[in-house]
Coordinates of C-alpha atoms in Angstrom, one line a residue:
X1 CA -105.6 -37.7 -37.0
X2 CA -105.9 -36.8 -33.2
X3 CA -107.4 -40.2 -32.5
X4 CA -104.6 -41.9 -34.4
X5 CA -102.0 -39.9 -32.5
X6 CA -103.5 -40.6 -29.1
X7 CA -103.7 -44.3 -29.9
X8 CA -100.2 -44.4 -31.1
X9 CA -98.9 -42.9 -27.8
X10 CA -100.7 -45.7 -25.8
X11 CA -99.4 -48.5 -28.1
X12 CA -96.0 -47.3 -27.7
X13 CA -96.3 -47.2 -23.9
X14 CA -97.7 -50.8 -23.9
X15 CA -95.2 -52.2 -26.2
X16 CA -92.4 -51.2 -23.7
X17 CA -93.5 -54.0 -21.4
X18 CA -95.2 -56.3 -24.0
X19 CA -93.9 -57.9 -27.2
X20 CA -97.1 -57.1 -29.2
X21 CA -100.5 -55.2 -28.7
X22 CA -103.5 -54.4 -30.7
X23 CA -104.1 -50.7 -31.7
X24 CA -107.8 -50.2 -32.1
X25 CA -110.1 -47.1 -32.8
X26 CA -113.8 -47.2 -32.7
X27 CA -115.7 -45.3 -35.7
X28 CA -112.4 -44.1 -37.1
X29 CA -113.8 -43.2 -40.6
X30 CA -117.2 -43.6 -41.9
X31 CA -118.3 -45.4 -38.8
X32 CA -115.8 -48.1 -39.5
X33 CA -113.8 -49.4 -36.7
X34 CA -109.9 -49.6 -36.9
X35 CA -107.9 -52.4 -35.4
X36 CA -104.3 -53.6 -36.3
X37 CA -101.7 -55.8 -34.5
X38 CA -98.5 -53.9 -33.6
X39 CA -95.3 -55.7 -32.5
X40 CA -92.3 -54.2 -30.9
X41 CA -90.1 -55.1 -33.8
X42 CA -92.4 -53.2 -36.1
X43 CA -92.3 -50.2 -33.9
X44 CA -88.3 -50.3 -33.6
X45 CA -88.2 -50.4 -37.4
X46 CA -90.2 -47.4 -37.8
X47 CA -87.9 -45.7 -35.2
X48 CA -84.6 -46.8 -36.6
X49 CA -83.5 -43.3 -37.7
X50 CA -84.2 -41.9 -34.1
X51 CA -82.3 -44.7 -32.3
X52 CA -79.2 -43.6 -34.1
X53 CA -79.4 -40.4 -32.0
X54 CA -79.5 -42.1 -28.5
X55 CA -75.8 -42.4 -27.8
X56 CA -74.6 -39.1 -29.3
X57 CA -75.6 -37.0 -26.4
X58 CA -73.4 -39.1 -23.8
X59 CA -70.5 -39.1 -26.4
X60 CA -70.7 -35.4 -26.9
X61 CA -71.1 -34.7 -23.1
X62 CA -67.8 -36.8 -22.5
X63 CA -66.0 -35.1 -25.4
X64 CA -66.9 -31.6 -24.4
X65 CA -65.8 -32.1 -20.7
X66 CA -62.5 -34.0 -21.9
X67 CA -63.5 -37.1 -20.1
X68 CA -63.7 -40.9 -20.8
X69 CA -66.6 -43.3 -20.2
X70 CA -64.3 -45.3 -17.8
X71 CA -64.7 -42.6 -15.2
X72 CA -68.7 -43.0 -15.2
X73 CA -69.7 -44.5 -11.9
X74 CA -73.5 -44.7 -12.6
X75 CA -75.9 -43.8 -15.3
X76 CA -79.4 -42.5 -14.2
X77 CA -82.2 -42.6 -16.7
X78 CA -84.3 -39.4 -16.9
X79 CA -87.5 -39.1 -18.8
X80 CA -90.2 -41.6 -19.8
X81 CA -88.6 -42.3 -23.2
X82 CA -86.0 -44.2 -21.5
X83 CA -88.5 -46.7 -20.8
X84 CA -88.1 -48.1 -24.3
X85 CA -86.3 -51.4 -24.2
X86 CA -84.2 -50.5 -27.3
X87 CA -83.3 -47.1 -25.9
X88 CA -82.0 -49.0 -22.8
X89 CA -80.1 -51.4 -25.0
X90 CA -78.3 -48.8 -26.9
X91 CA -77.5 -46.7 -23.8
X92 CA -76.0 -49.9 -22.1
X93 CA -73.8 -50.5 -25.1
X94 CA -72.5 -46.9 -25.2
X95 CA -71.6 -46.7 -21.4
X96 CA -70.4 -50.3 -21.1
X97 CA -72.2 -50.9 -17.9
X98 CA -75.8 -51.7 -16.4
X99 CA -78.2 -48.8 -16.1
X100 CA -79.4 -47.6 -12.7
X101 CA -83.1 -48.2 -12.4
X102 CA -83.6 -47.2 -8.8
X103 CA -85.3 -43.9 -9.7
X104 CA -88.7 -43.2 -11.4
X105 CA -87.8 -41.8 -14.8
X106 CA -90.6 -39.4 -14.7
X107 CA -89.4 -38.0 -11.2
X108 CA -85.6 -38.3 -11.7
X109 CA -85.0 -34.6 -12.7
X110 CA -87.4 -33.3 -9.8
X111 CA -85.6 -35.5 -7.4
X112 CA -82.3 -34.2 -8.5
X113 CA -83.3 -30.6 -8.2
X114 CA -84.7 -31.2 -4.6
X115 CA -81.4 -32.8 -3.6
X116 CA -79.5 -29.9 -5.1
X117 CA -81.6 -27.4 -3.5
X118 CA -80.9 -29.3 -0.1
X119 CA -77.3 -29.4 -0.8
X120 CA -77.3 -25.6 -1.4
X121 CA -79.5 -24.9 1.6
X122 CA -78.1 -24.3 5.2
X123 CA -81.0 -26.0 6.7
X124 CA -80.2 -29.5 5.6
X125 CA -77.1 -31.6 5.9
X126 CA -76.8 -34.1 2.8
X127 CA -74.0 -35.7 1.0
X128 CA -72.1 -33.3 -1.1
X129 CA -73.5 -33.0 -4.6
X130 CA -71.0 -31.3 -6.7
X131 CA -72.3 -29.7 -10.0
X132 CA -71.0 -26.7 -11.9
X133 CA -73.0 -24.5 -14.5
X134 CA -70.9 -24.3 -17.6
X135 CA -71.3 -22.1 -20.9
X136 CA -72.4 -24.5 -23.6
X137 CA -73.1 -21.8 -26.3
X138 CA -69.7 -19.8 -26.5
X139 CA -70.1 -16.0 -26.9
X140 CA -67.7 -13.9 -28.7
X141 CA -67.4 -10.0 -29.5
X142 CA -67.0 -8.9 -33.1
X143 CA -65.8 -5.6 -34.1
X144 CA -63.9 -3.7 -36.9
X145 CA -60.4 -2.1 -36.7
X146 CA -58.6 0.0 -39.1
X147 CA -55.3 -1.3 -40.4
X148 CA -52.6 -0.5 -43.1
X149 CA -54.4 -2.9 -45.3
X150 CA -57.9 -1.6 -44.6
X151 CA -60.7 -2.3 -42.3
X152 CA -60.2 -5.7 -40.7
X153 CA -62.9 -7.7 -38.7
X154 CA -61.7 -8.9 -35.3
X155 CA -63.3 -11.6 -33.1
X156 CA -62.5 -12.1 -29.5
X157 CA -63.9 -14.9 -27.4
X158 CA -65.9 -13.5 -24.3
X159 CA -67.2 -16.7 -22.7
X160 CA -65.5 -19.9 -24.1
X161 CA -67.0 -23.3 -24.3
X162 CA -67.4 -24.9 -20.7
X163 CA -66.5 -21.8 -19.0
X164 CA -68.2 -21.8 -15.4
X165 CA -70.7 -19.2 -14.6
X166 CA -71.4 -16.9 -12.7
X167 CA -68.5 -15.0 -14.0
X168 CA -67.5 -11.5 -15.0
X169 CA -65.2 -10.7 -18.1
X170 CA -63.7 -7.5 -19.4
X171 CA -63.0 -6.8 -23.0
X172 CA -60.3 -3.9 -23.6
X173 CA -60.4 -1.9 -27.0
X174 CA -56.8 -0.2 -27.3
X175 CA -56.9 1.1 -30.9
X176 CA -60.2 3.0 -31.0
X177 CA -60.0 6.7 -30.8
X178 CA -63.5 7.6 -32.0
X179 CA -67.0 6.4 -31.3
X180 CA -67.5 2.8 -32.6
X181 CA -69.8 -0.2 -32.1
X182 CA -69.4 -3.9 -31.8
X183 CA -71.5 -7.0 -31.9
X184 CA -72.0 -9.6 -29.2
X185 CA -72.6 -13.1 -31.0
X186 CA -72.6 -16.8 -30.6
X187 CA -69.2 -18.2 -31.4
X188 CA -68.4 -21.5 -33.4
X189 CA -71.2 -24.0 -32.7
X190 CA -69.7 -26.8 -35.1
X191 CA -69.6 -29.3 -32.1
X192 CA -73.4 -29.1 -32.0
X193 CA -75.8 -31.1 -34.2
X194 CA -77.6 -29.6 -37.0
X195 CA -80.9 -29.9 -35.3
X196 CA -79.5 -28.2 -32.0
X197 CA -77.9 -25.2 -34.0
X198 CA -81.3 -24.7 -35.7
X199 CA -83.0 -24.6 -32.3
X200 CA -80.6 -21.9 -31.2
X201 CA -82.0 -19.5 -33.9
X202 CA -80.2 -16.3 -34.8
X203 CA -76.6 -16.3 -33.7
X204 CA -76.5 -12.3 -33.3
X205 CA -77.4 -11.4 -29.8
X206 CA -77.0 -7.7 -29.4
X207 CA -75.2 -4.5 -31.0
X208 CA -73.4 -2.1 -28.6
X209 CA -72.7 1.5 -29.7
X210 CA -70.2 3.6 -27.7
X211 CA -70.8 7.3 -27.7
X212 CA -68.4 10.1 -26.2
X213 CA -65.0 8.3 -26.8
X214 CA -63.5 11.5 -28.4
X215 CA -64.5 13.8 -25.7
X216 CA -63.2 11.4 -23.0
X217 CA -59.8 11.0 -24.7
X218 CA -59.6 14.9 -25.0
X219 CA -60.3 15.2 -21.3
X220 CA -57.3 13.0 -20.2
X221 CA -54.4 14.4 -22.5
X222 CA -50.9 15.4 -21.3
X223 CA -47.4 14.5 -21.0
X224 CA -47.8 12.2 -18.0
X225 CA -50.9 10.5 -19.1
X226 CA -50.9 6.9 -20.9
X227 CA -54.1 5.5 -22.4
X228 CA -55.0 2.0 -21.4
X229 CA -58.0 1.5 -23.6
X230 CA -61.7 1.4 -23.4
X231 CA -62.8 -1.4 -21.0
X232 CA -66.2 -3.1 -21.4
X233 CA -67.4 -5.1 -18.5
X234 CA -69.8 -8.2 -19.0
X235 CA -71.4 -10.4 -16.5
X236 CA -73.0 -13.9 -17.0
X237 CA -75.3 -14.3 -13.9
X238 CA -76.6 -17.6 -12.2
X239 CA -79.1 -18.2 -15.0
X240 CA -76.6 -18.0 -17.7
X241 CA -77.9 -14.5 -18.9
X242 CA -75.2 -12.1 -20.4
X243 CA -75.6 -8.5 -19.3
X244 CA -73.4 -5.5 -20.2
X245 CA -72.5 -3.8 -16.9
X246 CA -70.6 -0.6 -17.9
X247 CA -68.0 0.8 -20.3
X248 CA -65.2 3.0 -19.3
X249 CA -62.0 4.6 -20.4
X250 CA -58.9 3.8 -18.4
X251 CA -55.9 5.8 -18.3
X252 CA -52.8 6.1 -15.9
X253 CA -51.3 9.3 -14.8
X254 CA -47.9 9.8 -13.3
X255 CA -47.7 12.3 -10.4
X256 CA -45.2 13.4 -7.9
X257 CA -46.0 13.1 -4.3
X258 CA -44.0 14.4 -1.4
X259 CA -42.6 11.8 0.8
X260 CA -43.9 13.3 4.0
X261 CA -47.4 13.8 2.8
X262 CA -49.6 13.1 5.8
X263 CA -52.6 11.0 6.1
X264 CA -54.7 14.2 7.0
X265 CA -53.8 15.8 4.0
X266 CA -54.7 12.9 1.6
X267 CA -58.0 12.7 3.8
X268 CA -58.9 16.4 3.2
X269 CA -58.2 16.0 -0.4
X270 CA -60.6 13.2 -0.7
X271 CA -63.3 15.1 1.3
X272 CA -63.0 18.1 -1.0
X273 CA -63.6 15.8 -4.1
X274 CA -66.6 14.3 -2.4
X275 CA -68.4 17.6 -1.6
X276 CA -67.2 19.1 -4.9
X277 CA -69.8 20.2 -7.4
X278 CA -68.0 18.7 -10.4
X279 CA -67.8 15.1 -10.8
X280 CA -64.4 13.5 -10.7
X281 CA -63.0 10.4 -12.4
X282 CA -62.9 7.4 -9.9
X283 CA -59.5 6.6 -8.8
X284 CA -58.1 3.1 -8.9
X285 CA -54.9 1.6 -7.6
X286 CA -52.8 -0.7 -10.2
X287 CA -54.2 -4.0 -10.8
X288 CA -52.6 -6.7 -8.9
X289 CA -51.1 -8.6 -11.9
X290 CA -49.1 -5.5 -12.8
X291 CA -45.6 -5.1 -11.5
X292 CA -45.3 -2.0 -9.2
X293 CA -42.8 0.5 -10.6
X294 CA -39.5 0.7 -8.7
X295 CA -39.5 3.3 -6.1
X296 CA -36.9 6.1 -6.2
X297 CA -37.2 6.5 -2.4
X298 CA -34.1 5.6 -0.6
X299 CA -34.6 3.2 2.3
X300 CA -34.2 4.7 5.8
X301 CA -31.2 3.8 7.6
X302 CA -31.1 0.8 10.2
X303 CA -31.3 1.5 13.8
X304 CA -28.3 -0.7 14.4
X305 CA -26.0 1.4 12.1
X306 CA -24.0 4.0 13.9
X307 CA -24.9 7.6 13.0
X308 CA -22.1 9.7 11.4
X309 CA -21.6 13.0 10.1
X310 CA -23.1 12.0 6.6
X311 CA -26.2 10.8 8.1
X312 CA -26.6 14.0 10.3
X313 CA -26.0 16.0 7.1
X314 CA -28.7 14.1 5.2
X315 CA -31.1 14.6 7.9
X316 CA -30.5 18.4 8.0
X317 CA -31.1 18.5 4.2
X318 CA -34.5 16.4 4.8
X319 CA -35.6 19.0 7.0
X320 CA -35.1 21.8 4.4
X321 CA -36.2 20.2 1.5
X322 CA -38.9 17.3 1.0
X323 CA -38.0 14.4 -1.4
X324 CA -40.6 13.5 -4.1
X325 CA -41.4 10.1 -5.8
X326 CA -43.4 9.2 -8.9
X327 CA -46.8 7.7 -8.3
X328 CA -49.1 6.1 -10.8
X329 CA -52.9 7.0 -10.6
X330 CA -55.5 5.0 -12.4
X331 CA -58.3 7.2 -13.7
X332 CA -61.7 5.9 -15.0
X333 CA -64.0 8.0 -17.3
X334 CA -67.6 6.5 -18.0
X335 CA -68.4 5.9 -21.5
X336 CA -72.1 6.2 -22.6
X337 CA -73.1 2.8 -24.2
X338 CA -76.5 1.9 -25.9
X339 CA -77.3 -1.7 -26.3
X340 CA -79.7 -3.1 -29.0
X341 CA -80.9 -6.5 -28.7
X342 CA -81.0 -8.2 -32.2
X343 CA -83.2 -11.2 -30.9
X344 CA -86.1 -9.4 -29.0
X345 CA -86.6 -5.6 -29.0
X346 CA -86.5 -4.3 -25.6
X347 CA -89.2 -1.8 -25.0
X348 CA -88.0 1.6 -23.7
X349 CA -89.5 3.2 -20.6
X350 CA -92.3 5.0 -22.5
X351 CA -93.2 1.9 -24.5
X352 CA -93.2 -0.2 -21.5
X353 CA -95.8 2.1 -19.6
X354 CA -97.9 2.2 -22.7
X355 CA -97.8 -1.5 -22.9
X356 CA -98.7 -2.0 -19.1
X357 CA -101.7 0.5 -19.7
X358 CA -102.9 -1.3 -22.7
X359 CA -102.7 -4.8 -21.0
X360 CA -104.5 -3.3 -17.9
X361 CA -107.4 -2.0 -20.3
X362 CA -107.5 -5.3 -22.0
X363 CA -107.8 -7.0 -18.6
X364 CA -110.5 -4.8 -17.3
X365 CA -112.5 -5.3 -20.8
X366 CA -112.1 -9.0 -20.4
X367 CA -113.4 -9.0 -16.8
X368 CA -116.4 -6.9 -17.8
X369 CA -117.3 -9.1 -20.7
X370 CA -117.1 -12.3 -18.3
X371 CA -119.2 -10.5 -15.7
X372 CA -121.8 -9.7 -18.3
X373 CA -121.8 -13.2 -19.8
X374 CA -122.3 -14.5 -16.2
X375 CA -125.1 -12.2 -15.3
X376 CA -126.8 -12.8 -18.7
X377 CA -126.7 -16.5 -18.1
X378 CA -127.7 -16.2 -14.5
X379 CA -130.8 -14.2 -15.5
X380 CA -131.8 -16.6 -18.3
X381 CA -131.5 -19.6 -16.2
X382 CA -133.5 -18.0 -13.4
X383 CA -136.4 -16.9 -15.6
X384 CA -136.5 -20.5 -17.3
X385 CA -136.4 -22.1 -13.9
X386 CA -139.1 -20.1 -12.3
X387 CA -141.3 -20.6 -15.4
X388 CA -140.9 -24.4 -15.3
X389 CA -141.5 -24.6 -11.4
X390 CA -144.7 -22.6 -11.5
X391 CA -146.3 -25.9 -13.0
X392 CA -145.1 -28.1 -10.4
X393 CA -147.5 -29.3 -7.7
X394 CA -145.4 -28.0 -4.8
X395 CA -145.4 -24.4 -6.3
X396 CA -149.0 -24.5 -7.5
X397 CA -150.2 -25.3 -4.0
X398 CA -147.9 -22.8 -2.2
X399 CA -148.9 -19.8 -4.4
X400 CA -151.9 -17.8 -4.7
X401 CA -153.5 -17.0 -8.1
X402 CA -152.7 -13.5 -7.9
X403 CA -148.9 -14.2 -6.8
X404 CA -148.5 -16.9 -9.5
X405 CA -150.0 -14.5 -12.2
X406 CA -147.7 -11.7 -11.2
X407 CA -144.6 -13.9 -11.3
X408 CA -145.4 -15.3 -14.7
X409 CA -146.0 -11.8 -16.1
X410 CA -142.9 -10.6 -14.7
X411 CA -140.7 -13.7 -16.1
X412 CA -142.6 -13.5 -19.5
X413 CA -141.7 -9.6 -19.6
X414 CA -138.1 -10.3 -18.8
X415 CA -137.7 -13.1 -21.3
X416 CA -139.1 -10.9 -24.1
X417 CA -136.8 -8.0 -23.2
X418 CA -133.8 -10.3 -23.2
X419 CA -134.2 -11.3 -26.9
X420 CA -135.3 -7.7 -27.9
X421 CA -133.9 -4.5 -26.3
X422 CA -131.8 -6.4 -23.6
X423 CA -129.5 -8.3 -25.9
X424 CA -127.1 -5.3 -25.7
X425 CA -127.5 -4.5 -21.9
X426 CA -124.5 -4.1 -19.6
X427 CA -124.0 -6.5 -16.6
X428 CA -125.4 -4.0 -14.0
X429 CA -128.8 -4.0 -15.9
X430 CA -128.9 -7.8 -15.9
X431 CA -128.1 -8.1 -12.2
X432 CA -130.7 -5.6 -11.3
X433 CA -133.3 -7.5 -13.3
X434 CA -132.4 -10.7 -11.4
X435 CA -132.5 -9.1 -8.1
X436 CA -136.0 -7.8 -8.8
X437 CA -137.2 -11.3 -9.7
X438 CA -135.6 -13.0 -6.7
X439 CA -137.3 -10.4 -4.4
X440 CA -140.6 -11.2 -6.3
X441 CA -140.3 -15.0 -5.8
X442 CA -138.6 -15.2 -2.4
X443 CA -141.8 -15.7 -0.4
X444 CA -142.9 -18.4 -2.6
X445 CA -139.7 -20.3 -2.7
X446 CA -139.5 -20.0 1.1
X447 CA -142.9 -21.4 1.6
X448 CA -142.1 -24.4 -0.7
X449 CA -138.9 -25.0 1.2
X450 CA -140.6 -25.0 4.5
X451 CA -143.2 -27.6 3.6
X452 CA -140.6 -29.9 2.1
X453 CA -138.1 -29.6 4.9
X454 CA -140.7 -29.8 7.9
X455 CA -141.3 -33.4 7.9
X456 CA -137.3 -34.3 8.2
X457 CA -137.0 -31.7 11.0
X458 CA -140.0 -33.0 13.0
X459 CA -138.6 -36.5 12.7
X460 CA -135.4 -35.3 14.3
X461 CA -137.2 -33.5 17.0
X462 CA -139.1 -36.7 17.9
X463 CA -136.0 -38.7 18.0
X464 CA -134.5 -36.0 20.5
X465 CA -137.5 -36.1 22.5
X466 CA -137.4 -39.9 22.8
X467 CA -133.6 -40.0 23.7
X468 CA -134.2 -37.2 26.2
X469 CA -137.1 -38.9 27.9
X470 CA -135.2 -42.0 28.4
X471 CA -132.2 -40.1 29.8
X472 CA -134.6 -38.4 32.1
X473 CA -135.9 -41.8 33.5
X474 CA -132.3 -42.8 34.3
X475 CA -131.5 -39.4 35.7
X476 CA -134.3 -39.7 38.3
X477 CA -132.5 -42.6 39.8
X478 CA -129.2 -40.7 40.2
X479 CA -130.5 -38.1 42.7
X480 CA -129.9 -37.8 46.4
X481 CA -133.4 -38.6 47.2
X482 CA -133.5 -41.9 45.2
X483 CA -130.0 -43.0 45.4
X484 CA -127.9 -41.4 48.4
X485 CA -124.7 -43.2 47.1
X486 CA -125.0 -41.8 43.7
X487 CA -126.4 -38.2 44.1
X488 CA -125.1 -37.0 40.6
X489 CA -128.0 -34.8 39.8
X490 CA -130.0 -32.5 42.2
X491 CA -133.7 -32.5 42.1
X492 CA -133.8 -29.1 40.5
X493 CA -131.8 -30.2 37.6
X494 CA -133.9 -33.3 37.2
X495 CA -137.1 -31.2 37.2
X496 CA -135.7 -28.5 34.8
X497 CA -135.1 -31.3 32.2
X498 CA -138.7 -32.9 32.8
X499 CA -140.2 -29.4 32.4
X500 CA -138.4 -28.5 29.3
X501 CA -139.4 -31.9 27.6
X502 CA -143.1 -31.4 28.6
X503 CA -143.0 -27.8 27.3
X504 CA -141.5 -29.0 23.9
X505 CA -143.9 -31.7 23.4
X506 CA -146.9 -29.4 24.2
X507 CA -145.6 -26.8 21.7
X508 CA -145.0 -29.4 19.0
X509 CA -148.5 -30.9 19.3
X510 CA -150.1 -27.2 19.3
X511 CA -148.1 -25.9 16.3
X512 CA -148.6 -29.0 14.3
X513 CA -152.2 -28.6 14.7
X514 CA -152.3 -25.0 13.9
X515 CA -150.0 -25.6 10.8
X516 CA -152.4 -28.4 9.5
X517 CA -155.4 -26.0 9.6
X518 CA -153.6 -23.6 7.2
X519 CA -153.4 -23.8 3.5
X520 CA -150.0 -24.2 1.9
X521 CA -150.0 -20.6 0.4
X522 CA -150.8 -19.1 3.8
X523 CA -148.0 -17.7 6.2
X524 CA -146.1 -20.6 7.9
X525 CA -147.0 -21.2 11.6
X526 CA -144.4 -24.1 12.4
X527 CA -141.0 -23.0 10.7
X528 CA -138.0 -25.3 10.4
X529 CA -135.9 -22.7 12.2
X530 CA -138.3 -22.8 15.4
X531 CA -137.9 -26.7 15.4
X532 CA -134.2 -26.5 15.5
X533 CA -134.3 -23.9 18.2
X534 CA -136.3 -26.4 20.4
X535 CA -133.9 -29.1 19.4
X536 CA -130.9 -26.9 20.4
X537 CA -132.5 -26.3 23.9
X538 CA -133.0 -30.0 24.5
X539 CA -129.5 -30.7 23.4
X540 CA -127.9 -28.2 25.7
X541 CA -129.7 -29.3 28.7
X542 CA -129.1 -33.1 28.1
X543 CA -125.3 -32.4 27.4
X544 CA -125.0 -30.6 30.6
X545 CA -126.1 -33.5 32.7
X546 CA -124.1 -35.8 30.6
X547 CA -121.0 -33.9 31.5
X548 CA -121.9 -34.1 35.2
X549 CA -121.8 -37.9 34.8
X550 CA -118.3 -37.7 33.5
X551 CA -117.0 -35.6 36.1
X552 CA -118.8 -37.3 39.1
X553 CA -116.7 -39.4 41.6
X554 CA -118.0 -41.5 44.3
X555 CA -117.4 -40.1 48.0
X556 CA -114.9 -41.8 50.2
X557 CA -116.5 -43.3 53.2
X558 CA -114.4 -43.9 56.3
X559 CA -114.6 -47.3 58.2
X560 CA -115.5 -47.1 61.9
X561 CA -112.6 -47.2 64.4
X562 CA -112.9 -50.6 65.8
X563 CA -113.2 -52.2 62.3
X564 CA -110.1 -50.0 61.3
X565 CA -108.1 -51.4 64.3
X566 CA -108.9 -54.9 63.5
X567 CA -107.8 -54.3 59.8
X568 CA -104.4 -52.9 61.1
X569 CA -103.9 -55.7 63.6
X570 CA -104.4 -58.3 60.9
X571 CA -101.9 -56.5 58.6
X572 CA -99.2 -56.6 61.4
X573 CA -99.8 -60.4 61.9
X574 CA -99.3 -60.8 58.1
X575 CA -96.1 -58.6 58.3
X576 CA -94.3 -60.6 61.0
X577 CA -93.3 -63.6 58.8
X578 CA -92.1 -61.3 56.1
X579 CA -90.0 -59.4 58.4
X580 CA -88.3 -62.4 60.0
X581 CA -87.7 -63.9 56.4
X582 CA -86.1 -60.5 55.3
X583 CA -83.7 -60.7 58.4
X584 CA -82.6 -64.2 57.6
X585 CA -81.9 -63.3 54.0
X586 CA -80.0 -60.2 55.2
X587 CA -77.8 -62.1 57.5
X588 CA -77.1 -64.7 54.8
X589 CA -76.3 -62.4 51.9
X590 CA -75.2 -59.4 53.9
X591 CA -77.1 -57.1 51.6
X592 CA -79.3 -54.4 53.1
X593 CA -83.1 -54.8 52.3
X594 CA -85.6 -52.0 52.8
X595 CA -87.9 -52.2 55.8
X596 CA -91.0 -54.1 54.6
X597 CA -93.3 -52.6 57.2
X598 CA -92.4 -49.1 56.2
X599 CA -93.1 -49.8 52.6
X600 CA -96.4 -51.5 53.5
X601 CA -97.4 -48.6 55.8
X602 CA -96.7 -46.3 52.8
X603 CA -98.9 -48.2 50.7
X604 CA -101.7 -47.8 52.9
X605 CA -104.7 -46.5 51.2
X606 CA -105.4 -42.7 51.7
X607 CA -108.0 -40.4 50.3
X608 CA -106.1 -38.1 47.7
X609 CA -106.5 -34.4 47.5
X610 CA -107.9 -34.7 43.9
X611 CA -110.8 -36.9 45.2
X612 CA -111.7 -34.4 48.0
X613 CA -111.7 -31.6 45.5
X614 CA -113.7 -33.6 43.1
X615 CA -116.3 -34.5 45.7
X616 CA -117.7 -30.9 45.9
X617 CA -120.5 -30.2 43.4
X618 CA -122.5 -27.1 42.4
X619 CA -125.9 -26.7 41.6
X620 CA -127.6 -24.4 39.1

């Protein structure tokens, strides 16, 4: 079935660009090959029930947004499924216009996300990309209320269809005087298709229980207190996740306040409440949408009005008695709320800590099992590898009889132990056994490696000696003794290179002769490391001299005085015709021209400071 499914997907992709194609699978059943011709028409007939769904998302989106298809400016395809010709044909009929094909359908969603991120970011300036997140699964609150006819179930919409988010909402319960509970559910989803509703799953989201309502109401009772109900605050965040923020009892209390109550007295009252041991309800001013109560305070008289006896009398009464005015204060008392999620049970703190501890133990156990399996595999592989190599010619020649015997016995002992007592050993034991075997075989493996790598290292050394010798021949012709005009190198530098080449060649011949006299199982005399050290010394010396060639500049040789005067005289004779021609041009055009002589004098070649500084050389 897996082969058929894979081949069906391949054929579907091919038929998006071709009218027909062969589906073929080798050895599908009883070593029999499968091959059949599939046409695009056959595929479309098989998918007829699926094609009926293609246009519905567009129609549903337009209906939900209360828009018509005439306002659509462009339709961008998203997803590889839109490459099917029949799908494009249906979409084109639904929208009544050509489809945009300027984007790769596999990348369209990603490009849109990147563009939106650039639009939100302050670091990029792009064309405005206006999008809004809206609720597509409306949410409601369901609770029970006692009426004269009995208990009645009430539903209130919390977030309706196409409400934008992030957003905060408040549900007020006015009739409940005791502890109660309510449910948060999905609202009517009839506008969705049946398969989409099935994918939503349970329509019940959570159950919220309120505790302490009676005590809160008793705490705020009196003649001047009016209950405004229990307010439940919800918030839907940027991700569309609904959260219960807090629940509180809201009451309004009418108090009297002296007109001349100063700011300092109010501030003192606030400070005393802040530092008091008992928690006080939060004070809140009336909401903006509520009409403020009419004030009983009389307006002060205008400065333009003349003062009369009545005003003087009122002023006198004002000094003796202070007028009072009513003021409404909003009090908020927190209500304890417990939320039980009906979709996924949320762990409490203790359960969460226990779960984290359990997961940590499982991770530790898994890592230890992986470490043990790796150590066992490494030990088994090493034992088998050593046992096989001991029969190879290189290892037979490089090992003594006692050494080979000891290694074979150790490998056999470990191999037997692995299949008997060592089958249940831990990772530390396996790693210790492997380290012991490596220590035992290091000398043998090292000798074999030296014998195999030495020829290549000697070839590299011979090549470097040849190049160094050729360079030495050329360097001898670039000294002050042999070539005064190109004295790049000193005699000491050339002699140092010549001495190093000679010493290296003598060392090579001597050590090769000594190594050839030794048996392969005897200690190595000519090591690869010693060869690389000799090569590094030659390379360092030659590179130093090559850099001197790159930095060298020829010395500036000044001409004799008589020859210099003749050159200057010749230049003056050549400049005279040019000066006369310049004067004629100036008289005709009345345009000032720069003095040719001055420019030519400025152009005279002079030694630069950089050349003088570079002419100095230091010797080692």
